[in-house]
CSV table of C-alpha atoms in Angstrom, one decimal:
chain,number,residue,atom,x,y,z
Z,1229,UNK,CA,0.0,0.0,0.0
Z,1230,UNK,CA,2.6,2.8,1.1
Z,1231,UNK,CA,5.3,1.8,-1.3
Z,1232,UNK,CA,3.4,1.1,-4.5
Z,1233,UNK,CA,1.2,4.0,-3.8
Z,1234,UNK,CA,-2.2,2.6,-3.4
Z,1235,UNK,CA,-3.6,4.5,-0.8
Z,1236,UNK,CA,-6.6,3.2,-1.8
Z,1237,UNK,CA,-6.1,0.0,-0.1
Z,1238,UNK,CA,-6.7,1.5,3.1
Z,1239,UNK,CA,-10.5,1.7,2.9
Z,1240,UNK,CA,-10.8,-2.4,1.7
Z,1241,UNK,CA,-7.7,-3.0,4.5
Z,1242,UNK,CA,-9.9,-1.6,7.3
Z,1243,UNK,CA,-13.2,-3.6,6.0
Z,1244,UNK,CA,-11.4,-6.4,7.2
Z,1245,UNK,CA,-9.6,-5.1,10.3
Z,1246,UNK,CA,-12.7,-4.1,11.8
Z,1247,UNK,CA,-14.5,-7.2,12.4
Z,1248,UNK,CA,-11.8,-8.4,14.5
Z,1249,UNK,CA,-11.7,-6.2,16.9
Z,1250,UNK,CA,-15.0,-7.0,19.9
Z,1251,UNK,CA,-14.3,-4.1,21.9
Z,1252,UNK,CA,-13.3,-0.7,20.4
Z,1253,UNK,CA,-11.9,2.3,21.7
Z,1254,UNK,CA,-14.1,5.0,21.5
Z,1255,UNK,CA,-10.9,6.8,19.8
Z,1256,UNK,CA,-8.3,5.8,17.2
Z,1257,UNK,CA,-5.5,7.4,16.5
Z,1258,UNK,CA,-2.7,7.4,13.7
Z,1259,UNK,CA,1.0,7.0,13.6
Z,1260,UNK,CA,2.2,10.2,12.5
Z,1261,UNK,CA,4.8,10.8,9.3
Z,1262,UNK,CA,7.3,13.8,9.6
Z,1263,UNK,CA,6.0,16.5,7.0
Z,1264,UNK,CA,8.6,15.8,4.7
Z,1265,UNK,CA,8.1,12.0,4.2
Z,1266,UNK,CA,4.1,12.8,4.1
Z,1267,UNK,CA,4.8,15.5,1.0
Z,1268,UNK,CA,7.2,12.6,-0.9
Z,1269,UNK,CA,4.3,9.6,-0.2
Z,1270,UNK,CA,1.5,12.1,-1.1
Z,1271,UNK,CA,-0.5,10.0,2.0
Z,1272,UNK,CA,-0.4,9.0,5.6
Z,1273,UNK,CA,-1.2,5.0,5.6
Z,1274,UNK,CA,-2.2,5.2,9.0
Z,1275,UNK,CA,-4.1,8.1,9.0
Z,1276,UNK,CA,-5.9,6.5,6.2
Z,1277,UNK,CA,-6.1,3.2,8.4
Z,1278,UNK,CA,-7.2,4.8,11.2
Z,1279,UNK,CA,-10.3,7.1,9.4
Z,1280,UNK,CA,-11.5,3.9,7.7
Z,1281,UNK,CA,-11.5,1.8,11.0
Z,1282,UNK,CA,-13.4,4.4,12.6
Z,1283,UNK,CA,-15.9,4.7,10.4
Z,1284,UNK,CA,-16.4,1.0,10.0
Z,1285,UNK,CA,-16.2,0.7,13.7
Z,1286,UNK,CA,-18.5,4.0,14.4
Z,1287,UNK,CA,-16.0,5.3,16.5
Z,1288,UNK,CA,-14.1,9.1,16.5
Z,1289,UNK,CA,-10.9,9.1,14.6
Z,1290,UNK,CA,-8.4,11.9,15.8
Z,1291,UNK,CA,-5.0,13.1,14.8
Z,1292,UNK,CA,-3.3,13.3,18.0
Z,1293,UNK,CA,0.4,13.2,17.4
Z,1294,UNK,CA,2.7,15.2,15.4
Z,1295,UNK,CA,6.7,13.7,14.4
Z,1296,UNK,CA,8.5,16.3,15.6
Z,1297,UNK,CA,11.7,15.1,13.7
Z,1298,UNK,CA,12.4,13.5,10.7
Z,1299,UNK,CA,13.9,9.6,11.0
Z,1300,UNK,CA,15.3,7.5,8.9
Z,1301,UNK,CA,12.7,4.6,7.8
Z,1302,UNK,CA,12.7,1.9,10.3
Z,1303,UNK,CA,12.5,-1.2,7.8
Z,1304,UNK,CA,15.9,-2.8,8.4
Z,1305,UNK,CA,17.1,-1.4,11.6
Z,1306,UNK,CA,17.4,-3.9,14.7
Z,1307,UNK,CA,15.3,-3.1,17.9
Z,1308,UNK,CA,18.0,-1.1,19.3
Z,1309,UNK,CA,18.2,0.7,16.6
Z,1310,UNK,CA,14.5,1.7,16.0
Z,1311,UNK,CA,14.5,2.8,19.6
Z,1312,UNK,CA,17.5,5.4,19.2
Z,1313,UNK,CA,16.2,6.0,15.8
Z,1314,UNK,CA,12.6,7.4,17.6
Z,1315,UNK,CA,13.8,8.9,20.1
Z,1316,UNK,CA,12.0,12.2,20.8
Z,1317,UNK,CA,10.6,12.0,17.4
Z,1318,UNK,CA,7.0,12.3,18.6
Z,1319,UNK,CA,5.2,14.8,20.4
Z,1320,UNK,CA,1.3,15.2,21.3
Z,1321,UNK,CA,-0.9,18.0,19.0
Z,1322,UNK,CA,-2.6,20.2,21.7
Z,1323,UNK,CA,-5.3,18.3,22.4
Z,1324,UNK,CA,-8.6,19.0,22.1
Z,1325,UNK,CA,-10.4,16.5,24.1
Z,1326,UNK,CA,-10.3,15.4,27.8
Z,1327,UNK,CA,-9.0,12.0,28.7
Z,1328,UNK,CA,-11.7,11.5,31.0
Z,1329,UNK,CA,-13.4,11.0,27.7
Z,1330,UNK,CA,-11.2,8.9,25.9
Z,1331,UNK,CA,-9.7,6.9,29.0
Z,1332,UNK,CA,-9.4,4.5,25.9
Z,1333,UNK,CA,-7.9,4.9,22.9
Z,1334,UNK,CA,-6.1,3.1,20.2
Z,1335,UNK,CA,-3.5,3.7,17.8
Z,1336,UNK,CA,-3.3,2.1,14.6
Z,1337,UNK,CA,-0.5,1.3,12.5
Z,1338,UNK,CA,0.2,-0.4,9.3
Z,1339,UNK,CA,2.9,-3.1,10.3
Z,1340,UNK,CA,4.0,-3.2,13.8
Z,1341,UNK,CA,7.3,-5.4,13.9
Z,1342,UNK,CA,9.5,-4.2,17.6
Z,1343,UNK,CA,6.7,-2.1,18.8
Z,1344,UNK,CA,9.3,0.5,19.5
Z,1345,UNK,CA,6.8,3.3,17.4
Z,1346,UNK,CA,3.7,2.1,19.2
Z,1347,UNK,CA,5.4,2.0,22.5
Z,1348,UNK,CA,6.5,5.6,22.1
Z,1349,UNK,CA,3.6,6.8,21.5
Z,1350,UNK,CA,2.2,5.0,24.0
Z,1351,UNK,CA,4.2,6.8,27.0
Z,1352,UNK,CA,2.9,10.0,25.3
Z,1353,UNK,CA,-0.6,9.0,26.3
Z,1354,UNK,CA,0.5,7.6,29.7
Z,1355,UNK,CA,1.5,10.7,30.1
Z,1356,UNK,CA,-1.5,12.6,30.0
Z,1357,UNK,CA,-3.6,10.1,31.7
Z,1358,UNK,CA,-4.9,7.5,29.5
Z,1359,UNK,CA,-5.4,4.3,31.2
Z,1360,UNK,CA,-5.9,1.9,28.2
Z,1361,UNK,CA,-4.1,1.3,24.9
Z,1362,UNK,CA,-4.4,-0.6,22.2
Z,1363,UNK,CA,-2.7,-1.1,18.9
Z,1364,UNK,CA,-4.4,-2.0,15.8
Z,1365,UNK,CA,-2.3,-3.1,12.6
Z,1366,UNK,CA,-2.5,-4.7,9.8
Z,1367,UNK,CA,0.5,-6.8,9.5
Z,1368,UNK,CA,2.7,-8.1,12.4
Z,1369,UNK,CA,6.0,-9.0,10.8
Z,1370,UNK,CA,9.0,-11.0,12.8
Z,1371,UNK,CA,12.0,-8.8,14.2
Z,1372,UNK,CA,14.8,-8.4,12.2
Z,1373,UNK,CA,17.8,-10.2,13.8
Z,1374,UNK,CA,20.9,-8.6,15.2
């Protein structure tokens, strides 16, 4: 989908996410892509992901994070590396709801493989005083070794 630039995919991709998840969060959210990245691509897959799922799910969809720094892509790098490679890449948007609303939210993401996006993210939440994650993707794929 993100390399062969079918964004399209996204809407038939969620169609078939959505049934398997029983108890939704109220809110989903998107990995975010650094500006740069998102004006080469031309699309945000999970943005995309995320506004489909929602809909499907009849849900709220939300853009709550924002890269604050441009990385380089994480397909290759070891755990280790992905970790260094994100650090302090993400901040939160100023955000426009309360999190006694959305003590729940998700974040979806096209292929999770360490976790180390998700899980940065993640803190960002803690942080704030949501009390229950979870991560929605498409594809799981096996670490890289090393």
């Amino acid at each position: 989908m993100k390399y062969a630039d079918k964004f399209w995919f996204a809407r038939d991709l969620s169609k078939l996410l959505a049934p398997r998840i029983e108890h939704p969060a109220p809110l989903i959210t998107s990995v975010p892509l650094h500006w740069g990245r998102y004006i080469h691509r031309g699309f945000n897959q999970s943005q995309l992901l995320a506004h489909y799922a929602a809909q499907e799910l009849d849900v709220k969809s939300a853009v709550l994070f924002r890269r604050s720094r441009s990385t380089v892509s994480q397909q290759g790098l070891t755990k280790s590396a992905r970790q260094i490679n994100l650090k302090n890449a993400f901040t939160l948007r100023n955000m426009n709801f309360s999190t006694n609303n959305y003590a729940h939210v998700a974040i979806i993401d096209d292929v999770v493989t360490t976790g180390s996006t998700v899980y940065q993210l993640c803190q960002l939440l803690l942080e704030v005083g949501v009390k229950r994650i979870d991560i929605y993707c498409i594809c799981r794929t096996p670490e890289p070794s090393g």
